[in-house]
PDB file of C-alpha atoms in Angstrom:
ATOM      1  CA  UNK A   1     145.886  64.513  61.714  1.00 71.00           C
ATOM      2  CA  UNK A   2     144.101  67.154  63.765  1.00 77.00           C
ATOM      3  CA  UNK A   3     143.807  66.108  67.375  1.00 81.00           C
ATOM      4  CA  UNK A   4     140.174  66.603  68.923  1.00 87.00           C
ATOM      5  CA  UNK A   5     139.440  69.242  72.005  1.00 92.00           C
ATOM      6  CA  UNK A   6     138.870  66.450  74.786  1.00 90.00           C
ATOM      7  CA  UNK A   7     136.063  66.915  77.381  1.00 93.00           C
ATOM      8  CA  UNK A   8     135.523  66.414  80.663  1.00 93.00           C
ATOM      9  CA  UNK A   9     132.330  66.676  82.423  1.00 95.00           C
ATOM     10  CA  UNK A  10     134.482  67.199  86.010  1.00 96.00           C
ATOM     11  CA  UNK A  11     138.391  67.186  86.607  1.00 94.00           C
ATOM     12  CA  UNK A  12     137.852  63.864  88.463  1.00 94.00           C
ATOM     13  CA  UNK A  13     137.409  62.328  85.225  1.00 95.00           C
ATOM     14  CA  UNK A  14     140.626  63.596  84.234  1.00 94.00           C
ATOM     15  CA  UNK A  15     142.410  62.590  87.720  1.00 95.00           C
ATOM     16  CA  UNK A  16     140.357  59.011  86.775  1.00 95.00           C
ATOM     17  CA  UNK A  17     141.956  58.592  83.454  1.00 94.00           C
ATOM     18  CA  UNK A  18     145.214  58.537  85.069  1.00 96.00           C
ATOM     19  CA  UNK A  19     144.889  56.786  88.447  1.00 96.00           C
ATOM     20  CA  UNK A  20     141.352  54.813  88.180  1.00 94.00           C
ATOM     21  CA  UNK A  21     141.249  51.197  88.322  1.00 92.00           C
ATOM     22  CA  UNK A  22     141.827  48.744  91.101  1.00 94.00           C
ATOM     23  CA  UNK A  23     145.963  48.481  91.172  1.00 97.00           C
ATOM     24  CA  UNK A  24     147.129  51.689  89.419  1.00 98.00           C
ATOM     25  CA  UNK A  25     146.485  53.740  92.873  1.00 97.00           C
ATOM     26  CA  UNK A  26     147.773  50.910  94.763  1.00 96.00           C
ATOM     27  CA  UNK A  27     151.088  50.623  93.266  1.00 98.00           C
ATOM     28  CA  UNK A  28     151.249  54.303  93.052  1.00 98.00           C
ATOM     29  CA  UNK A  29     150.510  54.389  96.897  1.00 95.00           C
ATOM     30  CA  UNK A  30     153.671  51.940  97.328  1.00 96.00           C
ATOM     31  CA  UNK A  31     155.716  53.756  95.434  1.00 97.00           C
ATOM     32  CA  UNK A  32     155.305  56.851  97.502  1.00 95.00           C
ATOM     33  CA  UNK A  33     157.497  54.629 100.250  1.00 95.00           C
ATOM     34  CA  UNK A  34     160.431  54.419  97.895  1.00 96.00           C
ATOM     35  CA  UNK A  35     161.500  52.751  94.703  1.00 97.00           C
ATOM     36  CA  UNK A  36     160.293  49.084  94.015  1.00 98.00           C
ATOM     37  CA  UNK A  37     161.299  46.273  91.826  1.00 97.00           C
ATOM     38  CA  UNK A  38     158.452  44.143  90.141  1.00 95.00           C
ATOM     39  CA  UNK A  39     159.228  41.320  92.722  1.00 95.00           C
ATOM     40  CA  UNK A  40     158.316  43.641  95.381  1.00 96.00           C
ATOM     41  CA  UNK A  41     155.162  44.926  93.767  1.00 97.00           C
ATOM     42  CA  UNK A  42     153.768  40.769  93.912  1.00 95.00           C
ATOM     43  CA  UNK A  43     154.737  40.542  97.689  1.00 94.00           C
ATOM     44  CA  UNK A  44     152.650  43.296  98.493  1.00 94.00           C
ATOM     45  CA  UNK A  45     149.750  42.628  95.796  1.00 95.00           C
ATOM     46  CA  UNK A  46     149.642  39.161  95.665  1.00 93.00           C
ATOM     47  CA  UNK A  47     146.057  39.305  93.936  1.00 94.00           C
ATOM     48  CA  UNK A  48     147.886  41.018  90.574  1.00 96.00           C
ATOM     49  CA  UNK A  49     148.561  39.247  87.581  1.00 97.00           C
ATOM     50  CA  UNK A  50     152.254  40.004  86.180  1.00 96.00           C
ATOM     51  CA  UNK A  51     150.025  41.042  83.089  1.00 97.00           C
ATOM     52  CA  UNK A  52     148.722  43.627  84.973  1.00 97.00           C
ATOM     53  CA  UNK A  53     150.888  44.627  86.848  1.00 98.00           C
ATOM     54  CA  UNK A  54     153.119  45.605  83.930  1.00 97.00           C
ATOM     55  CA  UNK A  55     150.327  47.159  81.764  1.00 97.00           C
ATOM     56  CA  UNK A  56     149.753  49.395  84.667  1.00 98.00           C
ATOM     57  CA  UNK A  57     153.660  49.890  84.851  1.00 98.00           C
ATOM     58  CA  UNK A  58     153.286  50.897  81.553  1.00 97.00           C
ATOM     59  CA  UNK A  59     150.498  53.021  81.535  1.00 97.00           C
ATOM     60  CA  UNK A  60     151.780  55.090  84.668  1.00 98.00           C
ATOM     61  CA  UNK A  61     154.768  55.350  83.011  1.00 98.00           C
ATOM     62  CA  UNK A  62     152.990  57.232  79.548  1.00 98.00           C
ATOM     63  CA  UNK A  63     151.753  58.928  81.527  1.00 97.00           C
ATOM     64  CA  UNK A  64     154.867  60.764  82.751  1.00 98.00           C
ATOM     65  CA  UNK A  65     153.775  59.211  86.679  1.00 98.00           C
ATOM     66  CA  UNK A  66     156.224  56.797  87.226  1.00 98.00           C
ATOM     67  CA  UNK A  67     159.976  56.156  85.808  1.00 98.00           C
ATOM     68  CA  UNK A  68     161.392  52.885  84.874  1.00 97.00           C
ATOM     69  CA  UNK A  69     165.236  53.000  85.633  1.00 97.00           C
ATOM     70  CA  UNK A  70     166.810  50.007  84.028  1.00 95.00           C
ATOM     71  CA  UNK A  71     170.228  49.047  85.390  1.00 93.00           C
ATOM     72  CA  UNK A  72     172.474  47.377  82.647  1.00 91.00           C
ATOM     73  CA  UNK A  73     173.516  44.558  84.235  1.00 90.00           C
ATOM     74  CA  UNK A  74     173.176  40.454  84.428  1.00 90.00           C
ATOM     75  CA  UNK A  75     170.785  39.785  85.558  1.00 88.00           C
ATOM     76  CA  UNK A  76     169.096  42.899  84.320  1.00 88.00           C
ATOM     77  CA  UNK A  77     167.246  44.948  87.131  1.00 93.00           C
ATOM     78  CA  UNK A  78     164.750  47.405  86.801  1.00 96.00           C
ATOM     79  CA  UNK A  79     163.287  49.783  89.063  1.00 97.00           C
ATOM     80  CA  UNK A  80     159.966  51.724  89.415  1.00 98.00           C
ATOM     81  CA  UNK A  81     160.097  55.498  90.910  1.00 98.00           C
ATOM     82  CA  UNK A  82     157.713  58.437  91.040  1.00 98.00           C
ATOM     83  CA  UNK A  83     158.593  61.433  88.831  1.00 98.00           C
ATOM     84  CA  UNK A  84     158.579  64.544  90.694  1.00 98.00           C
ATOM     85  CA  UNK A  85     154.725  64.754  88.938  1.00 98.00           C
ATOM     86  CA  UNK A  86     154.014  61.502  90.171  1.00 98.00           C
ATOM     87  CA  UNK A  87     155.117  62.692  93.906  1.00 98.00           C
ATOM     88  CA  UNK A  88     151.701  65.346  93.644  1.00 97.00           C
ATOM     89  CA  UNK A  89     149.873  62.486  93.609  1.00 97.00           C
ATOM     90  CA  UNK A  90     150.812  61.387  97.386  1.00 96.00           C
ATOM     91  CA  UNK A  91     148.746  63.356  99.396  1.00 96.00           C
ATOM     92  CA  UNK A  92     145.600  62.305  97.254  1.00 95.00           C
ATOM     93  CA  UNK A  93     146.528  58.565  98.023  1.00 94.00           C
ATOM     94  CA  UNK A  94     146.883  59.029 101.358  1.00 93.00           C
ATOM     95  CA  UNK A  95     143.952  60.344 102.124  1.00 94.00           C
ATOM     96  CA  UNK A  96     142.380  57.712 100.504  1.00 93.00           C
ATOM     97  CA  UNK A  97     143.969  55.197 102.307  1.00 91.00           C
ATOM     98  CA  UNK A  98     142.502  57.053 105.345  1.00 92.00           C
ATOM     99  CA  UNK A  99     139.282  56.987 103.998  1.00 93.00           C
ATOM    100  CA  UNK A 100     139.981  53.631 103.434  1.00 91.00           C
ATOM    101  CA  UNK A 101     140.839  52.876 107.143  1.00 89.00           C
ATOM    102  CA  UNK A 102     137.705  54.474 108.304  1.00 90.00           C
ATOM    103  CA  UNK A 103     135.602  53.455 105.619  1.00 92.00           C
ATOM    104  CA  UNK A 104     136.500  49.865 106.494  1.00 91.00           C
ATOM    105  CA  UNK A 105     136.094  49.967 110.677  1.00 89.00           C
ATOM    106  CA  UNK A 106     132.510  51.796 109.707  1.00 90.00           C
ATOM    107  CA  UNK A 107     131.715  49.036 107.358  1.00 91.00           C
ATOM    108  CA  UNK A 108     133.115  45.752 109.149  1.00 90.00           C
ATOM    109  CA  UNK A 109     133.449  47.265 112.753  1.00 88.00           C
ATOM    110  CA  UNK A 110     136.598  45.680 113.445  1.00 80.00           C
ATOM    111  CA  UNK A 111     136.004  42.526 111.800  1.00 85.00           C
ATOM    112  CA  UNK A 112     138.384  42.999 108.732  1.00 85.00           C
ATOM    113  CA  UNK A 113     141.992  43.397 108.700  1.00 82.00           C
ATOM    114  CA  UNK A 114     144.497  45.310 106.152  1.00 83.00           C
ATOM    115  CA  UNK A 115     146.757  42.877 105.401  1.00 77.00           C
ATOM    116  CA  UNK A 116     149.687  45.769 104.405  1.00 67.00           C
ATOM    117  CA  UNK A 117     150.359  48.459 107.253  1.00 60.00           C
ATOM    118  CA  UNK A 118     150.290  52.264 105.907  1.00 53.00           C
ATOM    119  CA  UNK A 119     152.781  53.347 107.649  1.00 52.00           C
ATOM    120  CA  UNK A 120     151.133  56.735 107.711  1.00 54.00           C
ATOM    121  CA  UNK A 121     152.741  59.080 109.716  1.00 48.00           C
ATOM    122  CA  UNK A 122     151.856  62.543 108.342  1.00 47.00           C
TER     123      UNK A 122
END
């Protein structure tokens, strides 16, 4: 079968296909503090479904993002990481969450709170 040229009418698209949707950059922005395990991701994104959050485990993981190191063990364990091309992505979603932080003290002049701190020190 004879794969198709794709097409993009910008590169954001392409960034999109990857990171777009409303928990893929937030677990990717996590994961730029170190490696989690699913039971971390719901503490700090309570709103997810755990059929979300592992189709997004999944997809970031296709798409060569994030590993999934699985420790053979009882009980099993299994850990999420960012591949070294999954580490390019950190300085993208920290400025966002900068953006974020502004965008939201613009927007709600001081009258919304971020329930997770950044930690953002660079």
């Amino acid at each position: 079968m004879k794969k198709t040229e794709k097409i993009y009418n910008t590169a954001v698209e392409a960034t999109l296909e990857v990171i777009g949707g409303k928990w893929k950059p937030v677990i990717l922005f996590h994961l730029t503090f170190g490696k989690k395990r699913n039971n971390e991701f719901k503490s700090l994104i309570p709103a997810i479904t755990q059929k979300m959050l592992t189709q997004h485990l999944r997809e970031l993981e296709e798409e060569g993002v994030i590993l999934r190191i699985s420790y053979n063990q009882v009980p099993p364990r299994v850990e999420y990481e960012l591949t070294d091309y999954g580490w390019s992505l950190k300085e993208l979603l920290h400025l966002m969450c900068r953006w974020g932080d502004s965008h939201i003290e613009r927007k709600h002049e001081g009258k919304a709170t971020v329930l997770v701190n950044s930690m953002l020190t660079d």
